[in-house]
Every structure is written in C-alpha cells, then in structure tokens.
Amino acid sequence: MMKCDLCDNEATTHEVVIRGGKKLERHLCEVCAKQHGVDTRPNVPIHELLKNFVLTPAPVAPARALESARTLKCETCGTTFGDFKANSLLGCAGCYASMEASLGPVVERAHEGATHHVGKVPRRALAHSRQGGRPMEALLGSIREREERLNLLRKQLDEAVRNEQFERAARLRDEMRALEGSGGSLA
Amino acid sequence: MNAPSEPGEPKRTTPLQGDLHRSRAGWLRGDGRLSDVVLSSRVRLARNIAGFAFPNRAGRADRARVLELAKARILGAGFTERLLWVDLHHAAAIDRTLLVERHLISKQHAKGKLGPSSGGPDEPRGVAIALPEESMSIMVNEEDHLRVQVMRPAFDLAEAYHAADAADDRLEEALDIAFSPRFGYLTACPTNVGTGARFSVMLHLPGLKLTGEIDKVKRAAGDMSLAVRGFYGEGSEAVGDLYQLSNQTTLGKSEGVLLHEMEQEIVPRVVEYERIARRQLLERRAEILADQAFRALGTVTHARILSSDESMDCLSRIRLGAVLGLLPGLDQQHVNQLMLFIQPAHLQRLAGREMNQAERRVARADVLRRELSGYCR
C-alpha cells in the first residue's frame, strides 16, 4: 500500500505536475486530496476535464502577467499601466506601443471584440510610413475591411447567442450574409 | 495670442466677444429630416498631435505649444469667413458656462481640470467656433489635443460627418496626427481609438416616456453598444425628455459603417418607435396630451418663478403639443431655442449681470412669459 504524502491513510489519488520544468509527484488519500483541491471524482467526463484544463490558466502565469502589467511603463512619457488603471487615460501616443500587450484586451473589451482599426488613415501618415514593407494604404483596402468586419461579426454573433439576444443575433447574421455575398469579386 | 499666465499671476479674464447669448444656434433651427423627433445631429472626431504627450500628461509648456500649433493651423485653414477663437484659460466662468450650454465645449473643457495632478482654470486651452451658425467647434487641449465637432439641425449625420472629415483633412495638412496601424487614431482614452469618431443625435422622446417604453429603448441601446445620455452629456439627467444617442464602439468599424448603422438602422428605428408611441397617445389619450400641453403653456406664461427642470419639463410638453398640431401657430423651432435661452449663463448674459439662483428663476419666468404669451389663446 502506498501511503498518503500527508497522513497515514492509503493514497488513492496520484497526481503528476510539471512545474518549472520539474516533475512533481503527489500521492494523496481522498480526504487530503479534497482539502488540496485535487479532483477525486472517478468518472469525470473528458470534456469536463478538458474544460478545466483550458479555462484554468497555469498558476504561475497570471501572477506574473499581473505583476508585469503593474510595473509596465511607457518609455516615452513614464505613464504606468497602474496610472492608466487609476484614471483611464494614457499619457501619450507611445503608451500604446509600450503597453500593447496589456492594452490589447482592454481595448478589445471596450470595442465589442475589435482588435484593429478599419477606416480613415491620416494622409501624412500614408505618405511617410510603411508597415512591414507594405504601404499603409494596403490597410485601407476594401477586402481587408470586409474581412475584419466579418471576423468581428462572427465574434459578436457568438456572444449574442450566448446571451440569448436573438434579435441582435438575427441582425448580425443578416449583415454577415450581406457581406459574404458581396465579397468574391474583390479578391 | 495671449501668453499663458504664470501660476502665481492673478487670473485675467477677457469678456466673450459678440452676442452668442442672443443668437439662435443654427443646429437648433428645427427644420429638416425627422425634425419632429431629432433636434440635432453631431459628429465628433478625436485627434492628437504626434510628438506631444496627451493633455493629461503634458506639462504646461507642452500644452502651450500644442495650443499655439493648433490655433495657428485652425485659424490658417480658412474654414469659414468668421471663426471665433476663445482662450478658455482667460475666459470668465460665465462665458465658459455659456459655451457649455450652447454645446460648443464640454463641461470638462469649461472646468479645465484634466487629471488629479494637473489642470485648473488657467490651463492653456481654447476653442474655435464657426460663426454665425455655430455649426463647428474645435476644442484644443481637452482630453485630446483636438476635438473637432460638427453640428447640424435635425437628422443629418452624413452631412455633419462630411464637414468634420473635411475639417480634419485641412488640419492634418499641416499637423502630424498620432496614429497607429493597429489602433488607428491614438487618443488619451482607449474607448475613443480607431476612428476617434462619435456620431450622436439629440432626440426628443416624450412619447416613449409617457407610454413607459423609454427603459426598453435604453436597454436595447445598451445591447447595441450605444450610449444614452441627457441634454448636457455624460452624467446629465434626461431633462425635457431629451436624450443623446451615440455609438460607443470606435474601433473595428470604418467611419462609413458607423455612419451607416446610425443613419440607416438605429436612429430611424428609434424615431419610428417614438412616432408610434405618439400616434397611440393621440388615438387613445388625445385630450390628455392637449391638456398637458396647454397646462404647460399656462404655467410658463403665468408663473413668476421657474426652476430650470420645471421649465424644461414644460417646454417638452409644449414642443410635443406643437409638433402634433395641438397648439396651432406655435412652431417647434422657437421652443428648441428657448431650451437654450433659459439656461443659467444665457439668462445672466441677457440680463447683463450676475444673478443668484433665486434671481435666475425670476428671470427665467420673465423670459418664457415674454416669449410665449403671444401664443396663449
């Protein structure tokens, strides 16, 4: 009989965790396993397990992300992500680049899941700059705009269905159909 | 240009030139599409000049420099024949309030306080106003360096956008605008990035209020990511059954798409709901509507003391009566304008002196009695 790591009872739950590249084995009895949040249900459906796996981020990651977000600082003006959290205002244009990783999700939430600009571009920016070798004008293309819009609509549709906003979902679906129908010739 | 005053220097104020307080705001003219429900349309573009911190983070020297650059560009762009420039850091409090009441600047811009650590009455900031219609104003050093706003009477977002877009083009001919391919126009608050464009309409919705369906409309608006605010914007109650409806999302949809959604789908639908509510009220409770309109007219033409809220309530019922033809001879444009003229700073500028609240209530009753007595029959 294998003994529980924490008491003298028989170990019935065996867990292997890889943490920081090291393999950690734990052998626990049912009581201790429950106390430490280890799932002891014998027949957990596989999708339940998967869901937990997917939805529960590794324990180290969020703490580190939070920590780095808090200390994130704009190289240009010195505004920190903490400053931004406090008054909802960024300090300068450079903040967007310096804090892009942390700002991305904030921006996405504020704009119904949108991640990228679609629309007008200042002409001087067009004349001066290129992104990855392509002139910025490419960003204005109607094909790209259509795709961006479709991606956004898909996300919004999922969300509407989840929230049982069926009237909204119908509206979104109609718009998607119209867009999908209008596409081909442009490509 | 006036040099920004030093911190220790006593505040200088220069009186606002002209007679804005007497003039009718072009955007409240009251004729045009859907004018029975839509008072005015407005498009606002948020822009920042590259190379300078946003106003909340910029030091006084940078704010002064931005003001100088922006002012020179705005005045040199040849927008209209008459452009009124106001250095708000030198303007009297009452004049700043007057501009808020006329929707030419925001409350925040009137106060001038931007963040916890900076700001105050003498922060370098200003506004350019296109005269005589007041159809456009450009705020400098508000939350963003530049806020271009164009207003049109009734329902005409397309024309308002066209004008704002053209003004924006002119400004950027000589200014480097902060922009990123991913986030679009970069703004101090990430809720404005992307197009930086806010499309809004001022709606008069007394019908939906009376039938109790206004909350449904508000909820639906929320579902569609629209903001519903009062006559005086964020945080203001919906006095006089006036509601401002605007898009909240500015990223991921082009200006054309945003315009299309507001213009073709959202606003016409809300207007239709309001019209249905009014029709139902007319069919089932016509005498109640008429009674309310005449009582309101009775109040404002006989009262000697009137608060702002009570006046706005009365004007709302009078406007509804006028639109529905229950008050023959009374035209809604007149009522629209009165909604401005009874505001505190307007009353004081009209009287030519400062007044406390009690005095203003008397003055307000005087104005309404004088303006509307002719319609009492």
CSV table of N, CA and C in Angstrom, one decimal, chain B residues 103-227:
chain,number,residue,atom,x,y,z
B,103,HIS,N,-23.5,73.9,-26.2
B,103,HIS,CA,-22.9,72.6,-26.7
B,103,HIS,C,-21.7,72.8,-27.5
B,104,LEU,N,-21.0,74.0,-27.3
B,104,LEU,CA,-19.8,74.2,-28.1
B,104,LEU,C,-18.5,73.7,-27.4
B,105,ILE,N,-18.6,73.6,-26.1
B,105,ILE,CA,-17.5,72.9,-25.4
B,105,ILE,C,-18.1,71.9,-24.4
B,106,SER,N,-17.2,71.0,-23.9
B,106,SER,CA,-17.7,70.1,-22.9
B,106,SER,C,-17.6,70.7,-21.5
B,107,LYS,N,-18.3,70.1,-20.5
B,107,LYS,CA,-18.2,70.6,-19.2
B,107,LYS,C,-16.7,70.5,-18.7
B,108,GLN,N,-16.1,69.4,-19.1
B,108,GLN,CA,-14.7,69.2,-18.7
B,108,GLN,C,-13.8,70.3,-19.2
B,109,HIS,N,-14.1,70.7,-20.4
B,109,HIS,CA,-13.3,71.7,-21.1
B,109,HIS,C,-13.5,73.1,-20.4
B,110,ALA,N,-14.7,73.3,-19.9
B,110,ALA,CA,-15.0,74.5,-19.2
B,110,ALA,C,-14.3,74.6,-17.9
B,111,LYS,N,-14.2,73.5,-17.2
B,111,LYS,CA,-13.5,73.4,-15.9
B,111,LYS,C,-12.0,73.4,-16.1
B,112,GLY,N,-11.6,72.7,-17.1
B,112,GLY,CA,-10.1,72.7,-17.4
B,112,GLY,C,-9.3,71.8,-16.6
B,113,LYS,N,-10.0,71.0,-15.8
B,113,LYS,CA,-9.2,70.1,-14.9
B,113,LYS,C,-9.1,68.7,-15.6
B,114,LEU,N,-7.9,68.3,-15.9
B,114,LEU,CA,-7.8,67.1,-16.7
B,114,LEU,C,-7.5,65.8,-15.9
B,115,GLY,N,-6.6,65.9,-14.9
B,115,GLY,CA,-6.3,64.8,-14.2
B,115,GLY,C,-6.1,65.2,-12.7
B,116,PRO,N,-5.8,64.2,-11.9
B,116,PRO,CA,-5.7,64.5,-10.4
B,116,PRO,C,-4.5,65.5,-10.1
B,117,SER,N,-3.5,65.4,-11.0
B,117,SER,CA,-2.3,66.2,-10.7
B,117,SER,C,-2.2,67.5,-11.4
B,118,SER,N,-3.0,67.7,-12.4
B,118,SER,CA,-2.8,69.0,-13.2
B,118,SER,C,-4.1,69.6,-13.4
B,119,GLY,N,-4.1,70.7,-14.1
B,119,GLY,CA,-5.3,71.4,-14.5
B,119,GLY,C,-5.6,72.5,-13.7
B,120,GLY,N,-6.8,73.1,-13.9
B,120,GLY,CA,-7.2,74.3,-13.2
B,120,GLY,C,-7.7,75.3,-14.2
B,121,PRO,N,-8.2,76.5,-13.7
B,121,PRO,CA,-8.8,77.5,-14.5
B,121,PRO,C,-7.9,78.1,-15.6
B,122,ASP,N,-6.6,78.1,-15.3
B,122,ASP,CA,-5.7,78.8,-16.2
B,122,ASP,C,-4.8,77.9,-17.1
B,123,GLU,N,-5.2,76.6,-17.2
B,123,GLU,CA,-4.5,75.7,-18.1
B,123,GLU,C,-4.7,76.2,-19.5
B,124,PRO,N,-3.6,76.2,-20.3
B,124,PRO,CA,-3.7,76.7,-21.7
B,124,PRO,C,-4.7,75.8,-22.5
B,125,ARG,N,-5.8,76.3,-22.9
B,125,ARG,CA,-6.8,75.5,-23.6
B,125,ARG,C,-7.7,76.5,-24.3
B,126,GLY,N,-8.3,76.1,-25.4
B,126,GLY,CA,-9.2,77.0,-26.1
B,126,GLY,C,-10.2,76.3,-27.0
B,127,VAL,N,-10.9,77.1,-27.7
B,127,VAL,CA,-11.9,76.6,-28.6
B,127,VAL,C,-12.1,77.6,-29.8
B,128,ALA,N,-12.2,77.0,-31.0
B,128,ALA,CA,-12.6,77.8,-32.2
B,128,ALA,C,-14.0,77.5,-32.6
B,129,ILE,N,-14.8,78.5,-32.9
B,129,ILE,CA,-16.2,78.3,-33.1
B,129,ILE,C,-16.5,79.0,-34.5
B,130,ALA,N,-17.1,78.2,-35.4
B,130,ALA,CA,-17.5,78.7,-36.7
B,130,ALA,C,-18.8,79.5,-36.6
B,131,LEU,N,-18.7,80.8,-37.0
B,131,LEU,CA,-19.9,81.7,-36.9
B,131,LEU,C,-20.5,81.9,-38.3
B,132,PRO,N,-21.7,82.3,-38.4
B,132,PRO,CA,-22.7,82.6,-37.4
B,132,PRO,C,-23.5,81.4,-37.0
B,133,GLU,N,-23.4,80.3,-37.7
B,133,GLU,CA,-24.3,79.2,-37.4
B,133,GLU,C,-23.9,78.3,-36.2
B,134,GLU,N,-22.6,78.5,-35.7
B,134,GLU,CA,-22.1,77.7,-34.7
B,134,GLU,C,-22.1,76.2,-35.1
B,135,SER,N,-21.9,76.0,-36.4
B,135,SER,CA,-22.0,74.6,-36.9
B,135,SER,C,-20.8,73.8,-36.6
B,136,MET,N,-19.7,74.4,-36.3
B,136,MET,CA,-18.5,73.6,-35.9
B,136,MET,C,-17.8,74.3,-34.8
B,137,SER,N,-17.2,73.4,-33.9
B,137,SER,CA,-16.3,73.9,-32.9
B,137,SER,C,-15.1,73.0,-32.8
B,138,ILE,N,-13.9,73.5,-32.5
B,138,ILE,CA,-12.8,72.7,-32.4
B,138,ILE,C,-12.2,73.0,-31.0
B,139,MET,N,-12.2,72.0,-30.1
B,139,MET,CA,-11.7,72.2,-28.8
B,139,MET,C,-10.2,71.8,-28.8
B,140,VAL,N,-9.4,72.6,-28.2
B,140,VAL,CA,-7.9,72.3,-28.1
B,140,VAL,C,-7.5,72.1,-26.7
B,141,ASN,N,-6.8,71.0,-26.5
B,141,ASN,CA,-6.4,70.6,-25.1
B,141,ASN,C,-7.5,70.2,-24.2
B,142,GLU,N,-8.5,69.6,-24.8
B,142,GLU,CA,-9.5,68.9,-23.9
B,142,GLU,C,-8.9,67.6,-23.5
B,143,GLU,N,-9.6,66.5,-23.5
B,143,GLU,CA,-9.0,65.2,-23.1
B,143,GLU,C,-7.9,64.8,-24.2
B,144,ASP,N,-8.2,65.2,-25.4
B,144,ASP,CA,-7.3,65.0,-26.5
B,144,ASP,C,-6.8,66.4,-27.0
B,145,HIS,N,-5.8,66.5,-27.8
B,145,HIS,CA,-5.3,67.8,-28.3
B,145,HIS,C,-6.4,68.5,-29.1
B,146,LEU,N,-7.0,67.7,-29.9
B,146,LEU,CA,-8.0,68.3,-30.8
B,146,LEU,C,-9.3,67.5,-30.8
B,147,ARG,N,-10.4,68.2,-30.6
B,147,ARG,CA,-11.7,67.6,-30.7
B,147,ARG,C,-12.5,68.4,-31.7
B,148,VAL,N,-12.7,67.8,-32.9
B,148,VAL,CA,-13.4,68.6,-33.9
B,148,VAL,C,-14.9,68.1,-33.8
B,149,GLN,N,-15.8,69.1,-33.7
B,149,GLN,CA,-17.2,68.7,-33.6
B,149,GLN,C,-18.0,69.5,-34.6
B,150,VAL,N,-18.9,68.8,-35.3
B,150,VAL,CA,-19.7,69.5,-36.3
B,150,VAL,C,-21.2,69.2,-36.0
B,151,MET,N,-22.0,70.2,-35.9
B,151,MET,CA,-23.4,70.0,-35.6
B,151,MET,C,-24.3,70.5,-36.7
B,152,ARG,N,-25.4,69.8,-36.9
B,152,ARG,CA,-26.4,70.1,-37.9
B,152,ARG,C,-27.8,70.0,-37.3
B,153,PRO,N,-28.7,70.9,-37.8
B,153,PRO,CA,-30.1,70.7,-37.3
B,153,PRO,C,-30.7,69.4,-37.8
B,154,ALA,N,-31.7,69.0,-37.0
B,154,ALA,CA,-32.4,67.7,-37.3
B,154,ALA,C,-31.5,66.6,-37.6
B,155,PHE,N,-32.0,65.7,-38.5
B,155,PHE,CA,-31.2,64.4,-38.7
B,155,PHE,C,-30.4,64.5,-40.0
B,156,ASP,N,-29.1,64.8,-39.8
B,156,ASP,CA,-28.2,64.9,-41.0
B,156,ASP,C,-26.8,64.5,-40.6
B,157,LEU,N,-26.6,63.3,-40.1
B,157,LEU,CA,-25.3,62.8,-39.7
B,157,LEU,C,-24.3,62.8,-40.9
B,158,ALA,N,-24.9,62.4,-42.1
B,158,ALA,CA,-24.0,62.3,-43.2
B,158,ALA,C,-23.3,63.6,-43.5
B,159,GLU,N,-24.1,64.7,-43.6
B,159,GLU,CA,-23.6,66.0,-43.9
B,159,GLU,C,-22.6,66.5,-42.7
B,160,ALA,N,-23.0,66.1,-41.5
B,160,ALA,CA,-22.1,66.5,-40.4
B,160,ALA,C,-20.8,65.8,-40.5
B,161,TYR,N,-20.8,64.5,-40.8
B,161,TYR,CA,-19.6,63.8,-41.0
B,161,TYR,C,-18.7,64.3,-42.1
B,162,HIS,N,-19.4,64.6,-43.2
B,162,HIS,CA,-18.7,65.1,-44.4
B,162,HIS,C,-17.9,66.4,-44.0
B,163,ALA,N,-18.6,67.2,-43.3
B,163,ALA,CA,-17.9,68.5,-42.9
B,163,ALA,C,-16.8,68.3,-41.9
B,164,ALA,N,-17.0,67.4,-40.9
B,164,ALA,CA,-16.0,67.1,-39.9
B,164,ALA,C,-14.8,66.4,-40.6
B,165,ASP,N,-15.0,65.5,-41.5
B,165,ASP,CA,-14.0,64.8,-42.3
B,165,ASP,C,-13.1,65.9,-43.1
B,166,ALA,N,-13.8,66.8,-43.7
B,166,ALA,CA,-13.1,67.8,-44.5
B,166,ALA,C,-12.3,68.7,-43.6
B,167,ALA,N,-12.8,69.1,-42.4
B,167,ALA,CA,-12.1,69.9,-41.5
B,167,ALA,C,-10.8,69.1,-41.0
B,168,ASP,N,-11.0,67.9,-40.7
B,168,ASP,CA,-9.9,67.0,-40.3
B,168,ASP,C,-8.8,67.0,-41.3
B,169,ASP,N,-9.2,66.8,-42.6
B,169,ASP,CA,-8.2,66.8,-43.7
B,169,ASP,C,-7.4,68.1,-43.7
B,170,ARG,N,-8.1,69.2,-43.5
B,170,ARG,CA,-7.4,70.5,-43.5
B,170,ARG,C,-6.4,70.6,-42.4
B,171,LEU,N,-6.8,70.1,-41.2
B,171,LEU,CA,-6.0,70.2,-40.1
B,171,LEU,C,-4.7,69.4,-40.3
B,172,GLU,N,-4.9,68.2,-40.8
B,172,GLU,CA,-3.7,67.3,-40.9
B,172,GLU,C,-2.8,67.7,-42.0
B,173,GLU,N,-3.2,68.6,-42.9
B,173,GLU,CA,-2.3,69.0,-43.9
B,173,GLU,C,-1.0,69.6,-43.3
B,174,ALA,N,-1.2,70.2,-42.1
B,174,ALA,CA,-0.1,70.9,-41.5
B,174,ALA,C,0.3,70.3,-40.1
B,175,LEU,N,-0.4,69.3,-39.7
B,175,LEU,CA,-0.1,68.7,-38.4
B,175,LEU,C,0.1,67.2,-38.5
B,176,ASP,N,1.1,66.7,-37.8
B,176,ASP,CA,1.3,65.3,-37.8
B,176,ASP,C,0.4,64.7,-36.7
B,177,ILE,N,-0.5,63.8,-37.2
B,177,ILE,CA,-1.5,63.3,-36.2
B,177,ILE,C,-1.1,61.9,-35.7
B,178,ALA,N,-1.2,61.7,-34.4
B,178,ALA,CA,-0.8,60.4,-33.8
B,178,ALA,C,-1.7,59.3,-34.3
B,179,PHE,N,-1.1,58.3,-34.9
B,179,PHE,CA,-1.8,57.2,-35.5
B,179,PHE,C,-1.0,55.9,-35.5
B,180,SER,N,-1.7,54.8,-35.3
B,180,SER,CA,-1.0,53.5,-35.4
B,180,SER,C,-1.9,52.6,-36.3
B,181,PRO,N,-1.2,51.8,-37.1
B,181,PRO,CA,-2.0,50.9,-38.0
B,181,PRO,C,-2.9,50.0,-37.2
B,182,ARG,N,-2.5,49.5,-36.0
B,182,ARG,CA,-3.4,48.6,-35.3
B,182,ARG,C,-4.5,49.4,-34.6
B,183,PHE,N,-4.2,50.5,-33.9
B,183,PHE,CA,-5.2,51.1,-33.0
B,183,PHE,C,-5.8,52.3,-33.7
B,184,GLY,N,-5.4,52.7,-34.9
B,184,GLY,CA,-5.9,53.8,-35.6
B,184,GLY,C,-5.5,55.2,-35.0
B,185,TYR,N,-6.4,56.1,-34.9
B,185,TYR,CA,-6.1,57.4,-34.3
B,185,TYR,C,-5.9,57.2,-32.8
B,186,LEU,N,-4.8,57.6,-32.3
B,186,LEU,CA,-4.5,57.4,-30.9
B,186,LEU,C,-5.1,58.5,-30.0
B,187,THR,N,-5.8,58.1,-29.0
B,187,THR,CA,-6.5,59.0,-28.1
B,187,THR,C,-6.1,58.7,-26.7
B,188,ALA,N,-6.3,59.7,-25.8
B,188,ALA,CA,-5.9,59.6,-24.4
B,188,ALA,C,-6.7,58.5,-23.8
B,189,CYS,N,-8.0,58.3,-24.1
B,189,CYS,CA,-8.8,57.2,-23.5
B,189,CYS,C,-9.0,56.2,-24.6
B,190,PRO,N,-8.6,54.9,-24.3
B,190,PRO,CA,-8.7,53.9,-25.3
B,190,PRO,C,-10.1,53.6,-25.8
B,191,THR,N,-11.1,54.2,-25.2
B,191,THR,CA,-12.5,54.0,-25.7
B,191,THR,C,-12.8,54.8,-26.9
B,192,ASN,N,-11.8,55.7,-27.3
B,192,ASN,CA,-12.0,56.5,-28.5
B,192,ASN,C,-11.1,56.2,-29.6
B,193,VAL,N,-10.2,55.1,-29.4
B,193,VAL,CA,-9.3,54.8,-30.5
B,193,VAL,C,-10.0,54.3,-31.8
B,194,GLY,N,-9.2,54.1,-32.8
B,194,GLY,CA,-9.8,53.7,-34.1
B,194,GLY,C,-10.1,54.9,-34.9
B,195,THR,N,-11.4,55.1,-35.2
B,195,THR,CA,-11.7,56.2,-36.0
B,195,THR,C,-11.7,57.5,-35.2
B,196,GLY,N,-11.8,57.4,-33.8
B,196,GLY,CA,-12.0,58.6,-33.0
B,196,GLY,C,-13.3,59.3,-33.2
B,197,ALA,N,-14.2,58.6,-33.9
B,197,ALA,CA,-15.4,59.3,-34.4
B,197,ALA,C,-16.6,58.9,-33.5
B,198,ARG,N,-17.3,59.9,-33.0
B,198,ARG,CA,-18.5,59.7,-32.3
B,198,ARG,C,-19.7,60.3,-33.1
B,199,PHE,N,-20.7,59.5,-33.4
B,199,PHE,CA,-21.9,60.0,-34.1
B,199,PHE,C,-23.0,60.1,-33.1
B,200,SER,N,-23.6,61.3,-32.9
B,200,SER,CA,-24.7,61.3,-32.0
B,200,SER,C,-25.8,62.2,-32.5
B,201,VAL,N,-27.0,61.9,-31.9
B,201,VAL,CA,-28.2,62.6,-32.3
B,201,VAL,C,-28.9,63.0,-31.0
B,202,MET,N,-29.5,64.2,-31.0
B,202,MET,CA,-30.3,64.6,-29.8
B,202,MET,C,-31.7,64.3,-30.1
B,203,LEU,N,-32.3,63.5,-29.3
B,203,LEU,CA,-33.7,63.0,-29.6
B,203,LEU,C,-34.7,63.6,-28.5
B,204,HIS,N,-35.9,63.9,-29.0
B,204,HIS,CA,-36.9,64.3,-28.1
B,204,HIS,C,-37.9,63.2,-28.0
B,205,LEU,N,-38.0,62.5,-26.9
B,205,LEU,CA,-38.7,61.2,-26.8
B,205,LEU,C,-39.8,61.3,-25.7
B,206,PRO,N,-40.7,62.3,-25.7
B,206,PRO,CA,-41.7,62.4,-24.7
B,206,PRO,C,-42.8,61.3,-24.9
B,207,GLY,N,-43.0,60.8,-26.1
B,207,GLY,CA,-44.0,59.8,-26.3
B,207,GLY,C,-43.6,58.5,-25.6
B,208,LEU,N,-42.3,58.1,-25.8
B,208,LEU,CA,-41.9,56.8,-25.2
B,208,LEU,C,-41.8,57.0,-23.7
B,209,LYS,N,-41.6,58.2,-23.2
B,209,LYS,CA,-41.6,58.4,-21.8
B,209,LYS,C,-43.0,58.2,-21.2
B,210,LEU,N,-44.0,58.8,-21.9
B,210,LEU,CA,-45.4,58.7,-21.5
B,210,LEU,C,-45.9,57.3,-21.5
B,211,THR,N,-45.5,56.5,-22.6
B,211,THR,CA,-46.0,55.2,-22.6
B,211,THR,C,-45.2,54.2,-21.8
B,212,GLY,N,-44.1,54.7,-21.2
B,212,GLY,CA,-43.3,53.9,-20.3
B,212,GLY,C,-42.4,53.0,-21.0
B,213,GLU,N,-42.1,53.2,-22.3
B,213,GLU,CA,-41.3,52.3,-23.1
B,213,GLU,C,-39.9,52.8,-23.2
B,214,ILE,N,-39.6,53.9,-22.5
B,214,ILE,CA,-38.3,54.5,-22.7
B,214,ILE,C,-37.2,53.6,-22.1
B,215,ASP,N,-37.5,52.9,-21.1
B,215,ASP,CA,-36.5,52.0,-20.5
B,215,ASP,C,-36.1,50.8,-21.5
B,216,LYS,N,-37.2,50.4,-22.2
B,216,LYS,CA,-36.9,49.4,-23.2
B,216,LYS,C,-36.0,49.9,-24.2
B,217,VAL,N,-36.2,51.1,-24.7
B,217,VAL,CA,-35.3,51.7,-25.7
B,217,VAL,C,-33.9,51.8,-25.1
B,218,LYS,N,-33.8,52.2,-23.9
B,218,LYS,CA,-32.4,52.3,-23.3
B,218,LYS,C,-31.7,51.0,-23.2
B,219,ARG,N,-32.5,49.9,-22.8
B,219,ARG,CA,-31.9,48.6,-22.7
B,219,ARG,C,-31.4,48.1,-24.1
B,220,ALA,N,-32.3,48.3,-25.1
B,220,ALA,CA,-32.0,47.9,-26.5
B,220,ALA,C,-30.7,48.7,-26.9
B,221,ALA,N,-30.6,50.0,-26.6
B,221,ALA,CA,-29.5,50.7,-27.0
B,221,ALA,C,-28.2,50.2,-26.4
B,222,GLY,N,-28.3,49.8,-25.1
B,222,GLY,CA,-27.2,49.2,-24.4
B,222,GLY,C,-26.8,47.9,-25.1
B,223,ASP,N,-27.7,47.1,-25.5
B,223,ASP,CA,-27.4,45.8,-26.2
B,223,ASP,C,-26.6,46.1,-27.5
B,224,MET,N,-26.9,47.2,-28.1
B,224,MET,CA,-26.3,47.5,-29.4
B,224,MET,C,-25.1,48.4,-29.2
B,225,SER,N,-24.6,48.5,-28.0
B,225,SER,CA,-23.4,49.3,-27.7
B,225,SER,C,-23.5,50.7,-28.0
B,226,LEU,N,-24.7,51.3,-27.7
B,226,LEU,CA,-24.9,52.7,-27.9
B,226,LEU,C,-25.0,53.3,-26.5
B,227,ALA,N,-24.5,54.6,-26.4
B,227,ALA,CA,-24.6,55.3,-25.2
B,227,ALA,C,-25.8,56.2,-25.2
